XYZ file of C-alpha atoms in Angstrom:
709
model
C 119.347 127.703 122.070
C 116.590 125.457 123.297
C 117.115 122.188 125.141
C 116.509 118.733 123.746
C 114.362 116.709 124.065
C 111.514 119.169 124.622
C 109.557 119.442 127.827
C 106.193 117.826 128.352
C 104.592 121.233 127.811
C 104.125 120.158 124.191
C 100.769 118.766 125.250
C 99.137 122.034 126.200
C 97.117 124.237 123.867
C 99.515 126.261 121.744
C 99.009 129.559 120.016
C 99.286 128.932 116.313
C 101.600 131.545 114.784
C 99.720 131.225 111.482
C 96.506 132.383 113.112
C 93.923 130.698 115.310
C 94.359 128.225 118.129
C 95.851 124.792 117.626
C 94.717 122.442 120.320
C 96.686 119.544 121.685
C 95.061 116.264 122.545
C 95.652 113.395 120.207
C 98.261 115.493 118.508
C 96.666 115.804 115.124
C 97.487 119.498 115.108
C 94.554 120.419 112.921
C 93.455 124.050 112.713
C 89.751 124.740 113.079
C 88.507 126.045 109.710
C 86.784 129.396 109.626
C 83.237 129.905 108.363
C 82.017 132.892 106.450
C 78.738 134.505 107.409
C 77.024 132.495 104.693
C 78.089 129.196 106.220
C 80.724 128.487 103.558
C 83.542 126.382 104.980
C 86.867 127.885 103.994
C 89.010 125.035 102.703
C 91.897 127.215 101.615
C 92.625 130.586 103.168
C 95.537 132.948 102.776
C 97.093 130.639 105.376
C 97.609 128.009 102.720
C 99.377 125.578 105.067
C 96.451 124.994 107.335
C 93.819 123.339 105.207
C 93.622 120.990 102.259
C 92.479 121.885 98.780
C 89.430 119.976 97.600
C 88.980 121.707 94.271
C 85.877 123.653 95.335
C 84.345 125.289 98.359
C 81.987 123.078 100.339
C 78.837 124.565 101.809
C 77.920 123.196 105.225
C 74.866 124.669 106.939
C 75.747 125.734 110.493
C 73.211 123.409 112.185
C 73.561 120.423 109.869
C 73.374 116.880 111.242
C 72.993 115.736 114.829
C 75.446 117.571 117.094
C 78.512 115.919 118.564
C 78.883 116.301 122.303
C 81.029 114.660 124.981
C 79.778 111.121 125.729
C 78.117 110.910 122.310
C 78.185 107.198 121.307
C 80.272 106.335 118.269
C 79.252 102.921 117.041
C 78.656 100.220 119.603
C 82.057 100.328 121.266
C 83.222 103.944 121.528
C 82.278 107.216 123.222
C 83.470 110.703 122.334
C 85.150 112.634 125.153
C 86.346 116.008 123.839
C 86.911 117.752 120.520
C 90.571 118.552 119.974
C 90.621 120.142 116.537
C 89.174 120.188 113.043
C 90.431 120.286 109.492
C 89.065 120.280 105.977
C 87.982 116.643 106.043
C 86.651 116.304 109.568
C 86.829 116.922 113.298
C 89.184 115.056 115.628
C 87.923 113.880 119.009
C 89.529 112.214 121.952
C 87.422 109.158 122.697
C 87.155 106.042 124.809
C 86.838 102.378 123.947
C 84.123 101.239 126.363
C 85.305 97.611 126.151
C 88.868 98.232 127.363
C 88.548 101.809 128.703
C 91.452 102.776 126.427
C 91.738 106.335 125.148
C 91.469 106.537 121.365
C 91.462 109.235 118.703
C 88.384 109.472 116.467
C 88.321 111.475 113.249
C 84.666 112.208 112.441
C 84.306 113.265 108.811
C 82.208 116.319 108.034
C 78.461 115.572 107.582
C 78.404 116.252 103.841
C 80.777 113.302 103.333
C 78.313 110.966 105.062
C 75.579 112.089 102.631
C 77.710 111.374 99.580
C 76.964 107.785 98.568
C 80.216 107.468 96.632
C 82.244 108.596 99.644
C 80.392 106.137 101.879
C 81.053 103.334 99.403
C 84.759 104.145 99.305
C 84.780 104.473 103.088
C 83.464 100.921 103.449
C 85.747 99.603 100.700
C 88.865 101.073 102.349
C 88.070 99.566 105.746
C 90.048 96.357 105.480
C 92.946 98.102 103.749
C 93.333 100.791 106.409
C 92.737 98.528 109.412
C 95.225 96.116 107.868
C 98.092 98.647 107.828
C 100.497 97.157 110.341
C 103.759 99.048 110.794
C 105.285 100.494 113.977
C 105.538 103.950 112.398
C 101.982 104.023 111.028
C 99.175 105.029 113.393
C 97.040 101.928 113.865
C 93.499 102.333 112.547
C 91.244 100.350 114.871
C 87.984 100.705 112.997
C 86.059 102.658 110.383
C 82.561 103.346 111.641
C 79.358 104.235 109.809
C 76.910 105.238 112.531
C 73.871 107.535 112.721
C 74.775 109.416 109.554
C 78.430 109.775 110.587
C 81.649 108.414 109.153
C 84.472 108.069 111.653
C 87.987 106.642 111.709
C 89.020 105.342 115.146
C 92.777 105.280 115.722
C 95.342 104.784 118.433
C 95.840 107.844 120.612
C 99.180 109.695 120.616
C 99.629 112.781 122.789
C 101.597 115.125 120.529
C 102.648 115.926 116.970
C 105.589 117.377 115.101
C 103.481 120.495 114.544
C 103.106 121.040 118.280
C 106.847 120.591 118.774
C 107.517 123.235 116.120
C 105.007 125.567 117.752
C 106.825 125.232 121.069
C 110.471 125.133 119.982
C 110.501 126.989 116.676
C 113.035 124.577 115.130
C 114.260 121.060 115.830
C 117.930 119.982 116.146
C 119.153 118.248 112.972
C 119.636 114.870 114.669
C 116.048 114.884 115.925
C 114.678 116.082 112.570
C 116.585 113.351 110.727
C 115.429 110.751 113.265
C 111.796 111.787 112.901
C 111.885 111.779 109.118
C 113.705 108.448 109.038
C 110.672 106.889 110.726
C 108.321 108.745 108.391
C 110.198 107.421 105.358
C 110.016 103.891 106.777
C 106.260 104.305 107.118
C 105.976 105.629 103.556
C 108.136 102.809 102.202
C 105.773 100.311 103.849
C 102.698 102.069 102.431
C 104.202 102.433 98.953
C 104.916 98.710 99.021
C 101.151 98.263 99.328
C 100.521 100.782 96.506
C 99.136 103.368 98.941
C 99.979 107.049 98.433
C 99.579 109.341 101.432
C 99.131 112.664 99.600
C 99.349 114.915 102.691
C 102.648 114.407 104.515
C 103.222 117.358 106.859
C 104.070 117.975 110.548
C 100.385 117.898 111.533
C 100.171 114.272 110.392
C 103.319 113.112 112.187
C 102.267 112.032 115.671
C 104.607 111.534 118.604
C 104.562 109.433 121.755
C 105.298 110.824 125.206
C 108.828 109.377 125.043
C 109.360 110.324 121.425
C 112.834 111.757 122.093
C 114.136 108.168 121.914
C 113.014 108.075 118.252
C 112.136 104.390 118.339
C 109.831 103.212 115.511
C 106.673 103.473 117.632
C 107.627 106.934 118.942
C 107.020 108.552 115.536
C 103.877 107.549 113.636
C 102.364 108.824 110.402
C 98.588 109.263 110.323
C 95.798 110.159 107.867
C 96.446 107.411 105.328
C 93.453 106.839 103.104
C 91.820 110.260 103.483
C 92.723 111.179 99.893
C 91.141 107.982 98.570
C 88.007 108.306 100.698
C 86.995 111.965 100.397
C 88.625 112.570 97.020
C 87.474 111.052 93.744
C 88.506 107.549 94.706
C 91.844 107.714 92.878
C 94.657 108.795 95.170
C 96.760 109.723 92.171
C 94.348 112.371 90.922
C 92.039 113.451 93.732
C 92.406 117.159 94.465
C 93.531 116.897 98.065
C 96.675 118.233 99.639
C 98.158 121.177 101.467
C 99.641 123.759 99.063
C 102.740 124.479 101.149
C 103.698 120.785 100.879
C 102.484 119.925 97.358
C 104.926 118.500 94.837
C 105.441 120.437 91.589
C 103.912 117.667 89.459
C 100.768 117.693 91.601
C 100.441 121.462 91.244
C 101.126 121.416 87.516
C 99.153 118.356 86.377
C 97.047 117.170 89.325
C 98.896 113.813 89.216
C 100.619 112.409 92.303
C 102.675 109.309 92.982
C 105.149 107.911 95.451
C 107.665 110.622 94.529
C 105.090 113.258 95.534
C 105.071 111.862 99.078
C 108.874 112.046 99.100
C 108.730 115.725 98.091
C 106.202 116.547 100.818
C 108.420 114.771 103.320
C 111.353 116.883 102.106
C 109.328 120.054 102.713
C 108.524 118.750 106.199
C 112.193 117.997 106.942
C 113.117 121.520 105.826
C 110.430 122.970 108.077
C 111.626 121.000 111.107
C 115.116 122.397 110.554
C 114.250 125.994 109.569
C 110.996 126.662 111.403
C 109.047 127.317 108.199
C 108.492 125.686 104.840
C 111.015 126.635 102.143
C 108.438 128.540 100.094
C 106.451 130.071 102.929
C 102.871 129.749 104.054
C 101.391 133.154 103.238
C 99.666 133.888 99.963
C 97.141 132.176 97.743
C 97.572 128.589 96.650
C 98.606 129.796 93.198
C 101.421 132.013 94.472
C 102.704 129.266 96.727
C 102.408 126.762 93.888
C 104.396 129.102 91.665
C 107.231 129.075 94.192
C 107.266 125.254 94.194
C 107.562 125.295 90.418
C 110.139 128.069 90.014
C 112.290 128.522 93.093
C 114.960 126.609 94.905
C 114.857 126.861 98.690
C 117.445 128.835 100.618
C 120.307 126.570 101.693
C 120.477 125.825 105.421
C 123.532 125.759 107.667
C 123.405 122.010 108.303
C 125.943 119.199 107.732
C 126.703 118.609 104.058
C 125.238 115.056 103.956
C 121.925 116.455 105.220
C 122.006 119.211 102.569
C 122.482 116.545 99.892
C 119.482 114.581 101.160
C 117.309 117.711 101.167
C 118.336 118.480 97.588
C 117.365 114.967 96.495
C 114.002 115.038 98.257
C 113.131 118.493 96.880
C 114.149 117.816 93.277
C 111.650 119.400 90.889
C 111.689 116.324 88.643
C 110.005 113.380 90.405
C 112.273 110.972 88.499
C 115.271 112.426 90.341
C 113.899 111.764 93.820
C 114.966 108.561 95.605
C 112.371 106.105 96.853
C 111.132 106.274 100.429
C 112.994 103.066 101.268
C 116.268 104.450 99.892
C 115.808 107.672 101.856
C 115.087 105.793 105.088
C 118.463 104.064 104.721
C 120.200 107.313 103.753
C 118.788 109.194 106.757
C 119.938 106.396 109.073
C 123.425 106.668 107.548
C 123.753 110.432 108.045
C 122.329 110.456 111.578
C 125.830 110.307 113.189
C 126.874 113.362 111.122
C 124.072 115.375 112.743
C 124.762 114.382 116.328
C 125.408 117.325 118.694
C 124.650 119.873 115.936
C 122.530 122.605 117.579
C 119.130 123.658 116.309
C 119.062 126.516 113.821
C 117.462 129.837 114.554
C 114.062 130.057 112.817
C 114.405 131.336 109.258
C 112.595 134.691 108.974
C 109.869 135.097 106.381
C 111.645 138.219 105.135
C 114.088 135.896 103.367
C 111.275 134.054 101.637
C 111.895 135.186 98.051
C 115.693 134.992 98.048
C 115.785 131.449 96.721
C 117.109 130.645 93.262
C 114.670 131.215 90.407
C 114.685 128.199 88.080
C 114.657 128.721 84.347
C 112.598 126.494 82.110
C 109.719 126.068 84.546
C 108.447 129.629 84.582
C 105.150 130.925 83.186
C 105.131 132.537 79.780
C 107.464 135.557 79.755
C 106.070 139.049 79.965
C 105.775 141.094 76.779
C 109.021 142.884 76.074
C 110.847 141.062 78.863
C 112.993 138.000 78.134
C 113.723 137.298 81.794
C 111.380 135.200 83.882
C 109.078 137.147 86.131
C 109.633 137.046 89.864
C 107.048 135.551 92.198
C 106.036 138.962 93.395
C 105.021 139.938 89.839
C 102.876 136.861 89.253
C 99.296 137.725 88.374
C 96.974 137.904 91.316
C 94.468 135.066 91.281
C 92.471 136.106 94.286
C 93.305 138.266 97.273
C 90.592 136.966 99.543
C 91.706 134.764 102.399
C 88.841 132.407 101.620
C 89.636 131.817 97.948
C 89.585 128.157 96.986
C 91.990 126.817 94.386
C 90.654 124.572 91.623
C 92.818 121.649 90.652
C 94.980 121.247 88.751
C 96.811 124.564 88.765
C 97.280 125.411 85.117
C 99.922 127.497 83.405
C 99.543 131.123 84.330
C 98.248 133.566 81.707
C 100.442 136.275 80.289
C 100.875 139.320 82.469
C 100.204 142.887 81.395
C 102.816 144.703 79.252
C 105.545 146.325 81.312
C 105.463 150.126 81.344
C 107.792 152.664 82.870
C 106.853 155.911 84.658
C 108.174 157.926 81.704
C 105.715 156.461 79.209
C 101.943 156.633 79.769
C 100.089 153.345 79.945
C 98.222 152.349 76.755
C 94.569 153.366 76.720
C 91.725 151.422 75.151
C 89.487 153.131 72.638
C 85.788 153.393 73.508
C 84.909 150.771 70.896
C 87.526 148.305 72.210
C 86.460 148.918 75.796
C 82.809 148.115 74.963
C 83.917 144.964 73.097
C 86.040 143.862 76.069
C 83.144 144.355 78.520
C 80.822 142.410 76.225
C 83.314 139.555 76.008
C 83.621 139.398 79.786
C 79.830 139.312 80.165
C 79.586 136.491 77.634
C 82.307 134.451 79.372
C 80.846 134.927 82.847
C 77.297 134.278 81.605
C 78.367 131.164 79.727
C 80.187 129.822 82.763
C 77.155 130.484 84.940
C 74.897 128.766 82.411
C 77.094 125.680 82.577
C 77.708 125.610 86.317
C 74.388 126.659 87.883
C 72.218 123.907 86.311
C 74.776 121.289 87.359
C 74.872 122.570 90.911
C 71.068 122.725 91.144
C 70.748 119.267 89.587
C 73.406 117.883 91.934
C 71.717 119.328 95.011
C 68.321 118.043 93.871
C 69.767 114.619 93.253
C 71.355 114.560 96.686
C 68.098 115.537 98.396
C 66.274 112.790 96.536
C 68.798 110.107 97.511
C 68.856 111.311 101.121
C 65.120 110.763 101.424
C 65.264 107.261 99.944
C 68.463 106.076 101.666
C 68.022 102.597 103.126
C 69.199 101.754 106.665
C 72.664 100.247 106.493
C 75.549 99.426 108.802
C 79.114 98.182 108.603
C 81.555 96.537 110.988
C 85.143 95.302 110.717
C 87.284 93.005 112.861
C 90.897 93.557 113.793
C 93.288 91.654 111.467
C 93.986 88.131 112.678
C 97.562 86.808 113.138
C 97.284 84.879 109.862
C 96.611 88.157 108.028
C 92.871 87.634 107.574
C 90.640 90.687 107.874
C 86.871 90.282 108.051
C 84.417 93.127 107.452
C 80.643 92.973 107.367
C 77.944 95.205 105.929
C 74.149 94.995 106.117
C 71.493 96.892 104.166
C 67.744 96.687 104.666
C 65.566 96.588 101.539
C 62.076 97.746 102.544
C 60.513 96.722 99.222
C 61.611 93.107 99.672
C 61.502 93.152 103.497
C 64.925 91.568 103.704
C 68.479 92.302 104.777
C 71.382 91.887 102.393
C 74.451 90.730 104.324
C 77.916 90.997 102.790
C 80.997 89.497 104.430
C 84.334 90.509 102.950
C 87.434 88.400 103.590
C 90.802 89.977 102.789
C 94.374 88.650 102.982
C 97.502 90.623 103.799
C 100.941 89.179 103.016
C 100.101 85.563 102.199
C 97.376 83.717 100.273
C 94.649 82.289 102.500
C 92.126 79.529 101.887
C 88.948 78.784 103.840
C 86.551 77.535 104.869
C 85.661 80.236 107.374
C 83.212 80.179 110.268
C 80.465 82.778 110.651
C 77.846 82.769 113.407
C 74.606 84.484 112.338
C 72.045 85.001 115.112
C 68.601 86.417 114.403
C 68.168 90.162 114.241
C 67.261 91.438 117.724
C 67.250 87.936 119.251
C 70.610 86.373 120.067
C 68.938 83.219 121.345
C 67.638 82.180 117.908
C 69.255 81.843 114.494
C 68.700 83.884 111.365
C 67.182 82.273 108.281
C 70.045 82.778 105.854
C 70.169 82.159 102.105
C 73.709 82.313 100.744
C 74.297 83.455 97.172
C 76.092 81.100 94.763
C 76.139 78.286 97.305
C 78.952 79.976 99.248
C 77.660 78.818 102.638
C 76.517 75.594 104.255
C 75.462 74.791 107.796
C 78.357 74.328 110.207
C 78.894 70.695 111.186
C 80.004 69.959 114.787
C 80.640 66.351 113.756
C 83.133 67.294 111.022
C 84.907 70.037 112.933
C 84.684 69.056 116.576
C 83.389 72.567 117.299
C 79.958 73.459 118.638
C 78.749 76.750 117.149
C 75.037 77.517 117.388
C 73.833 79.446 114.325
C 77.178 78.676 112.671
C 77.829 78.595 108.939
C 80.795 77.293 106.988
C 81.672 79.778 104.215
C 83.912 79.074 101.220
C 84.735 82.247 99.270
C 87.699 80.610 97.526
C 91.395 81.365 97.853
C 92.307 84.923 98.836
C 95.359 86.140 96.951
C 97.969 88.381 98.547
C 96.445 91.814 99.223
C 93.149 90.723 97.691
C 89.651 90.008 98.941
C 86.538 87.965 98.236
C 82.969 88.710 99.309
C 80.128 86.334 100.145
C 76.538 87.552 100.124
C 73.347 86.410 101.770
C 69.774 87.537 102.298
C 67.808 87.337 105.550
C 64.037 87.905 105.598
C 62.690 90.399 108.148
C 59.343 89.994 109.862
C 57.859 92.721 112.005
C 59.153 96.282 112.201
C 61.762 97.507 109.741
C 65.235 97.664 111.350
C 66.966 100.994 111.901
C 70.636 101.702 111.293
C 71.251 101.241 115.025
C 69.530 97.850 114.921
C 71.751 96.762 112.052
C 74.866 98.012 113.844
C 73.966 96.017 116.947
C 73.230 92.946 114.852
C 76.572 93.098 113.031
C 78.352 93.514 116.361
C 76.545 90.417 117.601
C 77.696 88.452 114.527
C 81.292 89.501 115.120
C 81.243 88.824 118.871
C 79.560 85.422 118.562
C 82.006 84.350 115.852
C 84.979 85.659 117.838
C 83.855 83.784 120.941
C 84.012 80.487 119.049
C 87.319 80.952 117.225
C 89.120 82.186 120.376
C 87.787 79.454 122.685
C 90.798 78.081 124.565
C 89.004 74.840 125.483
C 88.636 73.615 121.895
C 90.813 70.765 120.632
C 90.319 71.030 116.869
C 92.206 71.868 113.691
C 89.153 73.298 111.918
C 89.099 76.867 110.553
C 92.891 77.324 110.870
C 92.972 80.730 109.150
C 90.726 82.154 111.846
C 91.869 80.142 114.876
C 95.644 79.859 114.516
C 97.367 82.380 116.786
C 101.002 81.547 116.109
C 103.670 79.156 114.825
C 106.188 77.282 116.970
C 109.446 76.186 115.326
C 111.053 73.246 117.127
C 114.660 72.126 116.657
C 116.518 69.352 118.531
C 118.490 70.729 121.495
C 121.784 69.231 120.255
C 122.925 68.254 116.759
C 126.196 67.435 115.051
C 127.672 69.361 112.154
C 127.439 68.385 108.485
C 123.942 66.849 108.699
C 120.430 67.907 107.713
C 118.656 69.643 110.601
C 115.323 68.153 111.605
C 112.785 70.939 112.141
C 109.080 70.878 112.990
C 106.519 73.631 112.552
C 103.672 73.396 115.062
C 100.409 75.355 114.910
C 99.536 77.350 118.003
C 95.822 77.487 118.840
C 94.100 79.437 121.622
C 94.612 76.249 123.673
C 98.388 76.233 122.989
C 100.895 74.449 120.673
C 99.599 71.352 118.895
C 102.261 68.632 118.789
C 99.826 66.044 117.414
C 99.099 67.935 114.197
C 102.333 69.497 112.896
C 102.253 71.817 109.911
C 105.580 70.662 108.481
C 108.507 68.332 109.114
C 111.794 69.319 107.490
C 113.389 67.749 105.532
C 109.935 67.398 103.969
C 108.626 64.502 101.919
C 105.591 64.923 99.664
C 103.199 67.831 99.384
C 102.596 70.324 102.213
C 99.650 69.667 104.485
C 96.284 71.219 103.708
C 96.417 73.137 106.985
C 99.749 74.693 105.979
C 98.581 75.710 102.494
C 95.441 77.271 103.967
C 97.529 79.809 105.920
C 100.577 80.175 103.660
C 99.828 78.892 100.151
C 101.952 76.364 98.293
C 105.257 78.228 98.696
C 104.721 80.143 101.908
C 107.484 78.658 104.071
C 111.136 79.720 104.085
C 113.827 78.977 106.662
C 116.781 81.280 107.298
C 120.146 80.977 109.041
C 120.076 82.451 112.531
C 123.548 81.193 113.494
C 125.874 83.575 111.701
C 126.888 81.147 108.966
C 126.771 77.869 110.903
C 123.765 76.736 108.847
C 123.148 76.275 105.142
C 119.663 76.767 103.697
C 118.620 75.120 100.426
C 117.658 77.400 97.508
C 113.966 76.624 98.004
C 114.252 77.641 101.663
C 112.784 74.365 102.946
C 115.842 72.390 104.081
C 118.487 73.428 106.604
C 121.849 71.710 107.159
C 124.502 72.259 109.803
C 127.947 73.204 108.438
C 130.038 74.118 111.514
C 129.942 73.922 115.289
C 128.151 76.648 117.240
C 127.586 76.950 121.007
C 124.239 78.702 120.588
C 122.154 78.597 117.462
C 118.639 79.335 116.173
C 116.726 78.898 112.937
C 114.423 81.629 111.700
C 111.418 81.135 109.470
C 108.669 82.949 107.633
C 105.382 81.086 107.447
C 102.744 82.974 105.514
C 101.866 86.139 107.420
C 103.985 85.005 110.393
C 107.163 86.848 109.429
C 109.419 86.375 112.452
C 109.272 82.800 113.684
C 112.352 81.708 115.628
C 113.246 78.288 116.954
C 114.462 77.268 120.387
C 118.202 77.546 120.999
C 120.313 74.513 120.161
C 123.984 73.511 120.070
C 125.934 72.255 117.054
C 128.788 69.950 118.062
C 131.540 68.184 116.157
C 131.142 64.586 115.110
C 132.471 62.184 117.751
């Protein structure tokens, strides 16, 4: 029986029992895909757990694109250090943020993705959504970079993964497995609340901190959100991406996925942590593994009964029968004490793979002369090659051959029937080729044409601000018009936000002068130091309108270019200059101004009197906190409030964005609208809590409630 928690040896390079080497590093646990002699990247091999299914093989020439080497720049702020693994969608590198010298993880998508204009468009569109994911159990995405023909996702670095732990230990004790999956379900519940489906939950995508044995929220983090939306067809519910060993039955059968599909994949992962392998195995083609998902029940495990019940719920064949991620997070927390001190199971041998229950009603069409459902081993072979790629969705299997016994000779085709059968096969294959080959040739020709004419472009995105504002910028050079089109996208997270917003726009290649900007639809006007009390050379005041919750608005401008045409690197440097110059102004701690509150406000201070009597309204004040500190001269709100909320408050929280809450265990009463607090009983130590827009956990100073004298 192995010890718990595991040793730090998890961080070395492990031998992958499914074949190949799995390297440690940032802990993404991705297996390097194999190439055939023709340069065809194998996206799904007989090891169906290792790679994702994209619906077709992808041809990548061996020497395509500029090579990635240690110290290769990635955007303006990062350098690659060492490759640590690769998967179907890209290669993972350990990198360095040259501004802070922090170690980061960078997932560089395969070159063919960077040449696909639709993928690039989705990549840019998903930037603010992915960088805005803010949950302790979700790996923080720092930036999405388009640079020198590469697409890269820069993330926080974590040293290990659940896959590496399985490789070292074989199985995980039930308490640890439940603790890990509790955090995963919390992460999924958060994502599902934002209408984001993961589509590829598995041990490789569960990253662990060095002290992960404590199982705190930040010790277990789920990664690879957004990959399905970016490199798929843009619709995470239908794009053909996933790992067959973890795919839900509805995804295999119809190609449709939803929140319940993530729950199923998480159930497979929980089973694997406990048993050392997935319930339906990893060997075989995608079709045979998919058949097991559709028809078999997994072998029961010798674990506490409450854990067995949770597994049964998560692995229900009908998605309607699976609980939500939020419900499962609570359920796993409840059963954690039942799993304490239960030792890890011995790894379940693959020899017991096909002993699970065969489910009736979800089998393929029965064999001729046989009323019983066929076993998985008798399913028709849909490709023995380890490099076969599965097309999505997996359709109902065709009828198998008639069953014959050794005592009766197999039926023989007449010569005429045999010739007819061969002719039919030739017609089918020829017809398919006639349909497919012209499309492939046309597609390749179209891609070559667009590659030649692609205009230099660049993108950049800021970290989300405390108010929930995310700003991303893109620039494209139009050689025919000799101008740059600048787009600035403002997005809100959990509260509506209203501008105006500040943007500093220096000239391209010359930070000392200002760009000549023409804003579309009158969205921008020159920044006024007199009105705002802020000096910002090359500053513009932009008014995109109110940003609804989880929505965005874009302002556009054109800038004429004189002289040489800018390259992609020039545009990247220019966008970085825009961001840095704007950031320098809004974070200036010497400013004494209330202008641009959505960008400049760093916090909220809730002030209560140090001593109050019971049975009276409680006077509360919300103060904005700027880079210079709390602002007592310009409060956001006095409670009890009279009249309409201040414009500064509505800009960061909307009309109804403030709610107070009792932090005294019943000593306070809060009005139904959440805006007025009254004392109801004495309390030696009391606080009021509040939510103000995106500021979710605002707490007052301590105060005392005394009896009336």
